Short mmCIF file of C-alpha atoms in Angstrom, two decimals:
data_model
loop_
_atom_site.label_atom_id
_atom_site.label_comp_id
_atom_site.label_asym_id
_atom_site.label_seq_id
_atom_site.Cartn_x
_atom_site.Cartn_y
_atom_site.Cartn_z
CA MET A 1 0.50 -0.28 -0.04
CA LEU A 2 2.79 2.21 0.26
CA VAL A 3 3.71 1.96 -3.26
CA VAL A 4 -0.12 3.74 -4.15
CA PHE A 5 0.74 6.12 -0.74
CA PHE A 6 3.93 7.10 -2.48
CA THR A 7 3.01 7.60 -6.72
CA LEU A 8 -0.37 9.47 -5.42
CA LEU A 9 2.16 11.68 -3.20
CA THR A 10 4.23 12.53 -5.79
CA LEU A 11 1.77 12.43 -8.61
CA ALA A 12 -0.02 15.33 -6.90
CA TYR A 13 3.51 16.97 -5.72
CA VAL A 14 3.57 17.35 -9.91
CA TYR A 15 0.30 18.67 -10.90
CA HIS A 16 0.13 20.88 -7.78
CA ARG A 17 3.89 21.80 -10.11
CA GLU A 18 2.70 21.79 -13.74
CA ASN A 19 -1.37 20.00 -13.77
CA ARG A 20 -0.80 19.50 -17.45
CA VAL A 21 1.62 16.87 -16.17
CA GLY A 22 0.22 15.51 -14.17
CA ILE A 23 -2.61 14.77 -16.22
CA ALA A 24 -0.45 12.92 -19.13
CA SER A 25 1.58 11.58 -15.04
CA ALA A 26 -1.87 10.00 -14.46
CA VAL A 27 -2.66 9.41 -18.95
CA TYR A 28 1.10 6.69 -17.80
CA ILE A 29 0.89 5.05 -15.20
CA PHE A 30 -2.14 4.67 -15.94
CA ILE A 31 -0.55 2.64 -19.39
CA VAL A 32 2.11 1.57 -17.09
CA LEU A 33 -0.60 -0.68 -14.82
CA ILE A 34 -2.19 -2.01 -18.91
CA ILE A 35 1.55 -2.94 -19.05
CA HIS A 36 1.99 -4.88 -16.18
CA ALA A 37 -1.21 -6.63 -16.38
CA LEU A 38 -0.22 -7.59 -20.19
CA PHE A 39 3.09 -8.96 -18.95
CA TYR A 40 0.83 -10.84 -15.51
CA TYR A 41 -0.48 -12.30 -18.71
CA GLU A 42 2.33 -13.45 -20.12
CA VAL A 43 4.10 -15.07 -16.54
CA MET A 44 0.92 -17.39 -16.32
CA LEU A 45 0.84 -18.52 -20.35
CA LEU A 46 4.22 -19.08 -20.62
CA ASP A 47 5.94 -19.85 -17.63
CA LEU A 48 7.58 -16.74 -16.55
CA ASP A 49 9.16 -15.29 -14.28
CA TYR A 50 7.05 -12.76 -12.40
CA PHE A 51 10.34 -10.65 -10.36
CA ILE A 52 12.67 -11.24 -14.25
CA SER A 53 16.55 -9.88 -14.75
CA ASP A 54 17.99 -8.93 -11.39
CA GLU A 55 14.92 -7.50 -9.26
CA LEU A 56 14.46 -11.29 -7.19
CA ALA A 57 17.90 -10.12 -6.06
CA TYR A 58 16.43 -6.85 -3.71
CA ILE A 59 13.78 -8.49 -2.30
CA ASP A 60 16.05 -9.90 0.85
CA PHE A 61 19.07 -7.99 2.05
CA ASP A 62 20.22 -11.17 3.66
CA ASP A 63 19.71 -13.37 1.19
CA ALA A 64 20.19 -11.15 -2.27
CA GLN A 65 21.14 -13.88 -4.93
CA GLY A 66 23.99 -13.61 -6.86
CA LEU A 67 25.29 -10.25 -5.61
CA SER A 68 28.57 -9.82 -2.54
CA GLU A 69 28.46 -7.48 0.01
CA SER A 70 30.97 -5.14 -1.39
CA ALA A 71 27.21 -4.99 -4.75
CA LYS A 72 24.87 -5.26 -1.49
CA ASN A 73 26.66 -1.87 -0.33
CA ASP A 74 26.46 -0.14 -3.80
CA ARG A 75 22.95 -0.39 -4.04
CA ILE A 76 22.45 -0.45 -0.17
CA LEU A 77 19.39 2.44 -0.27
CA TRP A 78 17.33 -0.55 -2.99
CA PHE A 79 17.00 -2.91 -0.16
CA TYR A 80 16.04 -0.19 1.79
CA TYR A 81 13.39 1.32 0.07
CA HIS A 82 12.14 -1.91 -0.85
CA SER A 83 12.57 -2.58 3.05
CA LEU A 84 9.75 -0.06 3.48
CA VAL A 85 7.51 -0.85 0.45
CA SER A 86 7.39 -4.45 2.04
CA PHE A 87 6.88 -2.94 6.09
CA ILE A 88 2.94 -3.19 5.65
CA MET A 89 2.50 -5.56 3.22
CA PRO A 90 4.22 -9.51 2.00
CA VAL A 91 6.85 -9.44 0.31
CA ASP A 92 7.01 -11.06 -3.64
CA GLY A 93 3.19 -9.71 -4.42
CA LEU A 94 2.38 -6.47 -6.58
CA PHE A 95 3.11 -3.63 -4.66
CA ASN A 96 6.84 -4.79 -4.72
CA LYS A 97 6.57 -6.02 -8.86
CA LEU A 98 5.73 -1.32 -9.06
CA ILE A 99 8.58 -0.01 -7.26
CA SER A 100 9.51 2.26 -8.74
CA LEU A 101 6.02 3.55 -9.58
CA PRO A 102 6.35 6.41 -8.55
CA PHE A 103 9.25 8.07 -9.11
CA LEU A 104 7.21 8.24 -13.08
CA PRO A 105 5.41 12.13 -12.42
CA LEU A 106 8.84 13.01 -11.04
CA ILE A 107 11.31 11.98 -14.04
CA LEU A 108 8.03 13.08 -16.25
CA LEU A 109 8.95 16.35 -14.92
CA LEU A 110 12.43 16.50 -14.55
CA VAL A 111 11.62 15.42 -18.53
CA TYR A 112 9.35 18.36 -19.28
CA ASN A 113 11.42 20.79 -17.55
CA PHE A 114 14.79 20.37 -19.92
CA CYS A 115 12.76 20.17 -21.95
CA ASN A 116 12.03 24.16 -21.45
CA LYS A 117 8.70 22.41 -21.12
CA ARG A 118 7.48 22.96 -24.11
CA ASN A 119 3.92 20.77 -24.92
CA LEU A 120 4.99 18.72 -27.51
CA SER A 121 7.19 17.60 -25.01
CA LEU A 122 4.59 15.41 -22.74
CA PHE A 123 2.93 13.45 -25.81
CA LEU A 124 5.50 12.55 -27.43
CA PHE A 125 6.85 10.90 -24.22
CA LEU A 126 5.64 8.22 -25.41
CA PHE A 127 8.56 7.91 -27.50
CA CYS A 128 10.69 5.99 -25.01
CA PRO A 129 7.68 3.12 -24.38
CA TYR A 130 10.66 0.86 -22.63
CA LEU A 131 10.54 3.42 -20.20
CA LEU A 132 6.55 2.34 -19.21
CA PHE A 133 7.50 -0.79 -19.28
CA LEU A 134 10.23 -0.40 -16.89
CA MET A 135 8.33 1.09 -14.19
CA GLN A 136 6.64 -2.02 -13.77
CA THR A 137 9.79 -3.58 -13.06
CA ALA A 138 11.50 -3.55 -9.38
CA ILE A 139 14.95 -3.11 -10.47
CA ARG A 140 16.86 0.64 -9.66
CA ASP A 141 17.39 1.66 -12.67
CA ILE A 142 15.30 4.05 -12.71
CA ALA A 143 15.88 5.90 -9.33
CA ILE A 144 18.96 6.46 -10.68
CA LEU A 145 17.84 7.93 -13.61
CA TYR A 146 15.72 9.91 -11.65
CA PHE A 147 18.27 11.25 -8.98
CA THR A 148 21.17 11.85 -11.78
CA LEU A 149 17.86 14.20 -13.97
CA LEU A 150 17.27 15.95 -9.73
CA ILE A 151 21.05 17.15 -10.05
CA ILE A 152 21.73 18.34 -12.75
CA SER A 153 18.55 20.37 -12.27
CA TYR A 154 18.43 21.30 -9.10
CA TRP A 155 21.91 22.72 -9.73
CA CYS A 156 22.15 24.07 -13.02
CA ASN A 157 18.28 25.92 -10.77
CA ALA A 158 19.83 27.26 -8.43
CA SER A 159 19.78 30.58 -7.67
CA SER A 160 22.28 30.82 -6.13
CA LYS A 161 25.46 28.42 -5.00
CA ASN A 162 23.85 28.75 -1.16
CA SER A 163 24.90 26.62 2.02
CA LYS A 164 22.05 25.35 2.15
CA VAL A 165 21.76 24.52 -2.40
CA ILE A 166 24.80 22.72 -1.30
CA PHE A 167 24.04 21.33 1.63
CA GLN A 168 20.96 19.69 -0.29
CA LEU A 169 22.68 19.02 -3.72
CA LEU A 170 25.08 17.10 -0.97
CA THR A 171 22.25 15.21 0.14
CA LEU A 172 21.20 14.23 -3.48
CA ILE A 173 24.82 13.21 -4.27
CA PHE A 174 24.57 10.66 -1.67
CA LEU A 175 21.73 9.33 -1.77
CA LEU A 176 22.53 8.09 -5.13
CA PHE A 177 26.22 7.04 -4.40
CA MET A 178 23.63 4.41 -2.05
CA LEU A 179 22.41 3.72 -5.70
CA ARG A 180 25.58 3.32 -8.01
CA PRO A 181 28.57 4.84 -6.99
CA PHE A 182 30.38 5.16 -10.31
CA ALA A 183 27.20 7.49 -11.12
CA VAL A 184 28.09 10.48 -8.66
CA PHE A 185 31.88 10.56 -10.00
CA ILE A 186 30.34 10.81 -13.73
CA VAL A 187 27.89 13.51 -12.51
CA ALA A 188 30.25 15.06 -10.35
CA PHE A 189 32.88 15.63 -13.26
CA SER A 190 30.68 16.37 -15.88
CA ILE A 191 29.26 19.03 -13.43
CA TYR A 192 33.26 20.14 -13.37
CA ILE A 193 34.28 19.88 -16.84
CA TYR A 194 31.01 21.92 -18.15
CA GLU A 195 31.55 25.10 -15.17
CA LEU A 196 35.15 25.44 -16.80
CA PHE A 197 34.51 25.45 -19.79
CA ALA A 198 32.00 27.26 -19.02
CA LYS A 199 34.27 30.10 -16.76
CA PHE A 200 37.00 30.43 -21.02
CA LYS A 201 33.56 31.30 -22.61
CA ASN A 202 34.97 35.17 -23.67
CA LYS A 203 38.12 35.53 -22.10
CA PRO A 204 41.56 35.98 -23.66
CA PHE A 205 43.78 33.20 -24.36
CA ARG A 206 46.23 33.94 -21.56
CA ASP A 207 44.03 33.95 -18.89
CA VAL A 208 42.46 30.62 -20.17
CA LEU A 209 45.74 28.66 -19.66
CA TYR A 210 46.14 30.19 -16.56
CA LEU A 211 42.59 28.71 -16.07
CA LEU A 212 43.20 25.49 -17.13
CA PHE A 213 46.30 25.21 -15.31
CA TYR A 214 44.98 26.09 -11.55
CA ASN A 215 41.67 23.73 -12.27
CA VAL A 216 43.83 21.18 -13.75
CA VAL A 217 45.64 20.76 -9.81
CA VAL A 218 42.51 21.50 -8.68
CA ALA A 219 41.39 18.32 -10.12
CA ILE A 220 44.38 15.74 -9.71
CA ILE A 221 44.26 17.53 -5.72
CA VAL A 222 40.05 16.38 -5.49
CA SER A 223 41.28 12.87 -7.15
CA GLY A 224 43.71 12.05 -4.84
CA PHE A 225 42.34 13.09 -1.68
CA PHE A 226 39.24 10.68 -3.73
CA TYR A 227 41.09 8.55 -4.85
CA LEU A 228 43.07 7.62 -0.89
CA LEU A 229 39.30 8.16 0.33
CA PHE A 230 37.10 5.32 -2.05
CA GLN A 231 40.10 3.29 -2.84
CA ASP A 232 39.17 -0.11 -2.35
CA LYS A 233 35.99 1.21 -4.62
CA ILE A 234 37.43 2.56 -7.46
CA ASP A 235 40.49 0.32 -7.76
CA GLN A 236 37.28 -2.61 -7.62
CA TYR A 237 35.42 -0.48 -10.73
CA ILE A 238 38.93 -0.91 -12.01
CA ARG A 239 39.40 -4.47 -12.05
CA THR A 240 36.10 -4.53 -13.06
CA LEU A 241 36.46 -2.96 -15.93
CA THR A 242 39.51 -4.45 -17.20
CA TYR A 243 38.61 -8.26 -16.64
CA PHE A 244 34.92 -7.06 -18.62
CA SER A 245 36.85 -5.08 -21.53
CA GLU A 246 39.75 -8.12 -21.69
CA ASN A 247 36.74 -10.90 -22.27
CA GLY A 248 34.84 -9.12 -23.92
CA LEU A 249 31.71 -9.51 -22.09
CA TRP A 250 28.26 -9.73 -24.29
CA LEU A 251 31.20 -9.17 -27.54
CA ASP A 252 29.94 -11.86 -30.04
CA GLU A 253 32.66 -13.13 -31.86
CA SER A 254 31.25 -14.63 -34.19
CA LYS A 255 29.67 -11.20 -35.47
CA SER A 256 32.35 -9.39 -34.75
CA ASN A 257 36.85 -10.03 -35.72
CA VAL A 258 36.99 -7.35 -33.16
CA LYS A 259 38.84 -8.81 -30.01
CA PRO A 260 37.78 -7.67 -25.91
CA ALA A 261 41.03 -5.14 -25.20
CA LEU A 262 41.78 -1.71 -24.18
CA THR A 263 42.63 -0.25 -27.84
CA PHE A 264 41.02 2.32 -29.95
CA GLN A 265 39.25 -0.50 -32.45
CA TYR A 266 37.20 -2.56 -29.27
CA PHE A 267 36.71 0.84 -27.95
CA SER A 268 35.49 2.52 -31.84
CA TYR A 269 33.51 -0.55 -32.00
CA ALA A 270 31.79 -1.33 -28.33
CA ILE A 271 30.80 3.38 -29.05
CA ILE A 272 29.40 2.55 -32.28
CA ARG A 273 27.55 -0.46 -30.14
CA TYR A 274 26.66 -0.02 -27.86
CA ILE A 275 24.26 3.91 -30.24
CA SER A 276 23.82 1.61 -32.56
CA THR A 277 21.73 -1.55 -30.31
CA PRO A 278 19.43 -3.18 -30.18
CA LEU A 279 18.31 -2.46 -33.81
CA PRO A 280 14.66 -2.39 -34.67
CA THR A 281 14.73 -5.15 -37.32
CA SER A 282 16.91 -7.68 -35.23
CA LEU A 283 14.31 -7.67 -32.21
CA LEU A 284 11.58 -8.08 -34.49
CA GLU A 285 12.78 -10.49 -36.53
CA ARG A 286 14.01 -12.39 -32.57
CA PHE A 287 10.27 -11.32 -31.77
CA LEU A 288 8.72 -13.52 -35.47
CA THR A 289 11.11 -16.17 -35.08
CA GLU A 290 12.34 -16.96 -32.12
CA SER A 291 11.18 -18.76 -29.34
CA VAL A 292 10.04 -16.62 -25.59
CA THR A 293 12.60 -15.39 -23.95
CA GLN A 294 12.76 -14.99 -19.60
CA PHE A 295 11.18 -11.87 -20.01
CA GLY A 296 8.72 -12.28 -22.42
CA TYR A 297 6.89 -10.98 -25.85
CA LEU A 298 5.92 -7.87 -23.95
CA ASP A 299 9.51 -7.30 -23.79
CA ASP A 300 10.39 -7.24 -27.26
CA ILE A 301 7.80 -5.73 -28.45
CA VAL A 302 7.92 -2.52 -26.59
CA ARG A 303 11.73 -2.29 -26.61
CA PHE A 304 10.85 -2.71 -30.82
CA LEU A 305 8.75 0.35 -30.26
CA ASN A 306 11.47 1.58 -28.54
CA GLN A 307 14.64 1.77 -30.64
CA LEU A 308 11.69 2.70 -33.61
CA PHE A 309 11.80 5.48 -32.05
CA TYR A 310 14.54 6.14 -30.89
CA PHE A 311 15.98 5.34 -34.53
CA VAL A 312 13.56 8.23 -35.91
CA MET A 313 14.71 10.38 -33.89
CA PHE A 314 18.62 10.26 -33.65
CA ILE A 315 18.20 10.49 -37.70
CA TRP A 316 16.16 13.79 -37.84
CA ILE A 317 18.73 14.88 -35.40
CA LEU A 318 21.93 14.86 -37.26
CA ILE A 319 19.85 15.78 -40.54
CA LYS A 320 18.19 18.41 -38.73
CA LEU A 321 22.28 19.38 -37.88
CA VAL A 322 23.51 19.39 -40.71
CA ILE A 323 21.40 21.41 -42.73
CA ARG A 324 21.56 24.37 -39.42
CA LYS A 325 25.47 23.24 -39.96
CA GLY A 326 25.41 22.46 -36.30
CA LYS A 327 24.30 26.41 -35.02
CA LEU A 328 21.11 25.05 -33.39
CA VAL A 329 23.83 23.37 -30.45
CA ALA A 330 25.37 26.81 -29.43
CA GLN A 331 21.69 27.62 -28.11
CA TRP A 332 21.56 25.15 -25.30
CA ASN A 333 20.52 25.87 -22.25
CA SER A 334 23.23 24.44 -19.24
CA SER A 335 21.20 22.01 -18.08
CA ILE A 336 20.86 20.27 -21.76
CA TRP A 337 24.56 20.40 -22.12
CA ILE A 338 25.54 19.59 -19.40
CA LEU A 339 23.34 16.39 -19.12
CA CYS A 340 24.92 16.08 -22.69
CA ILE A 341 28.03 14.75 -21.04
CA VAL A 342 26.55 12.91 -18.36
CA THR A 343 25.98 10.57 -21.88
CA ILE A 344 28.27 10.66 -22.87
CA LEU A 345 30.31 9.39 -19.69
CA ASN A 346 27.65 7.10 -19.18
CA SER A 347 27.54 5.29 -22.58
CA ILE A 348 31.74 5.17 -22.13
CA VAL A 349 31.51 3.83 -19.04
CA TYR A 350 28.81 0.92 -20.10
CA ALA A 351 30.26 0.31 -23.93
CA LEU A 352 33.15 -0.71 -22.69
CA TYR A 353 31.86 -2.46 -19.77
CA TYR A 354 29.39 -4.31 -21.83
CA ALA A 355 31.48 -4.51 -25.15
CA GLY A 356 28.63 -1.85 -26.48
CA GLY A 357 25.62 -4.74 -25.86
CA GLY A 358 24.54 -4.92 -22.64
CA HIS A 359 20.12 -4.49 -22.03
CA SER A 360 18.21 -1.18 -22.79
CA ARG A 361 17.88 -0.28 -19.35
CA ILE A 362 21.80 1.33 -19.21
CA LYS A 363 21.20 3.09 -22.42
CA LEU A 364 17.45 4.78 -20.63
CA LEU A 365 19.80 7.46 -19.88
CA LEU A 366 20.78 7.91 -23.62
CA PHE A 367 17.55 7.66 -25.28
CA ILE A 368 16.76 10.79 -22.85
CA PHE A 369 18.96 12.46 -23.59
CA VAL A 370 18.69 11.77 -27.55
CA PHE A 371 14.19 13.31 -26.65
CA VAL A 372 15.51 16.15 -24.59
CA VAL A 373 17.51 17.05 -28.01
CA PHE A 374 15.36 16.07 -30.55
CA VAL A 375 11.91 17.80 -28.65
CA CYS A 376 14.15 21.32 -27.81
CA LEU A 377 15.87 21.34 -31.83
CA GLY A 378 11.39 21.28 -32.89
CA LYS A 379 11.23 24.39 -30.58
CA ARG A 380 14.01 26.21 -32.33
CA GLU A 381 12.66 26.17 -34.88
CA ASP A 382 9.26 26.80 -34.32
CA LYS A 383 11.07 30.11 -32.94
CA ALA A 384 13.02 30.91 -36.38
CA HIS A 385 9.99 31.10 -38.16
#
C-alpha cells in the first residue's frame, strides 16, 4: 500500500507544479498498469518468472541472490526502499513489483523541464515506451535515472550556490551514491567540466591558460583526495572494467573480429554498438522467429517500439544539425550541456564494460538525451519561423 501512497503523493506534487504534467503522469501510470496486466498474463500463460532480471536480488538483503557484499553495499538504498515498501504488505507481491512507479511523475516533470516546458514533450514522451515498461519492474535503474536528472536540474536552476543549496545537493549525491557509486563521479565530473569551459567563454587566451592550469591542479588534488577516500571502490571498478574489456562480456565474436582489449578498435566498436543496438529489425526478427525469452514477448515488442522511435529521432537530429550546420547546438542551455556530458561519459563506461551490448535499461539515459535534443531542436525551429 505504501507504493500507492507514494505514487499518489508524487502525482499530487507534480500536478501542483505543472498541472498538465500531472495529468499526463496519471495517463502514463494507467499505461504502466496496463503493461503490467499484460505482463502478468504472459507470466501465467508462458510460465515466466514474475520477478525477472535483477529484481529478485533486491527482495531480501540477507539472501540477495548472486550479489557479493560489495555489490550489496553499492545498492543499499534500493534494499532499504524495498524493505520500506514491504513493511505493511507481504514480500513478493504486486506492490514490490510496482516499486518504481512513484518515480514516474517526477521523471516526467524533470524531462518536461529539460525540454524547456514545451507542450509537445508531454505527448512525445510516449516515444520512450521502454521506460514505461521498466516502471513495472523492481530494479534500481529508474531511481538512478531520477537522481541523475534531479542533480543536474537542481544544479542548473539554483539561483545561488549558498550553504543550503550545497547541503541539498550533497544529500542528493549521497542518495545516488547509495544506488550506484560511479554515477556520482560521472555527474560531478560532468558538472565540473561544464563549469570549467563556461569560465573560458570570452576570456583572453592568457587567462584561459591560467584558468586551465589552475583547474587541472585542483582536479588532480581533489581526485587524489577522493582516491584515498574511496580507494577500495575505485580499484574495484578498475579491476572490473579491465576484466570485462579483456574478456569481452556481451561480445559476440561470431559476428565480429574485434578482440576484447583496451584498444582503439575495441573502443570504437563498443561505442558504435552501444549507440546503434539493438536494431529494431533484430528485435522484430527475434519476436517473429525465436522462442520466448525469460523476459517474454511483451518486452521484445516494447523494446522494438522504443528503438524504432529512437532511430527516427536520432536520424532526424543528424539531418537537422547538418542542414543548420550545428548552429542550434550553441543555443543549448546549461542543463542540456551537462546532460550531454553525463550521457557521453555514461555511454563510454557502459560501452567498455559490456562491449557496447547489454540490456536496453542501461541505455535509458542515452534515449532521454536524444529525446530532449529532439524536442528542443523542434522548438528552436518553431521560433525561427
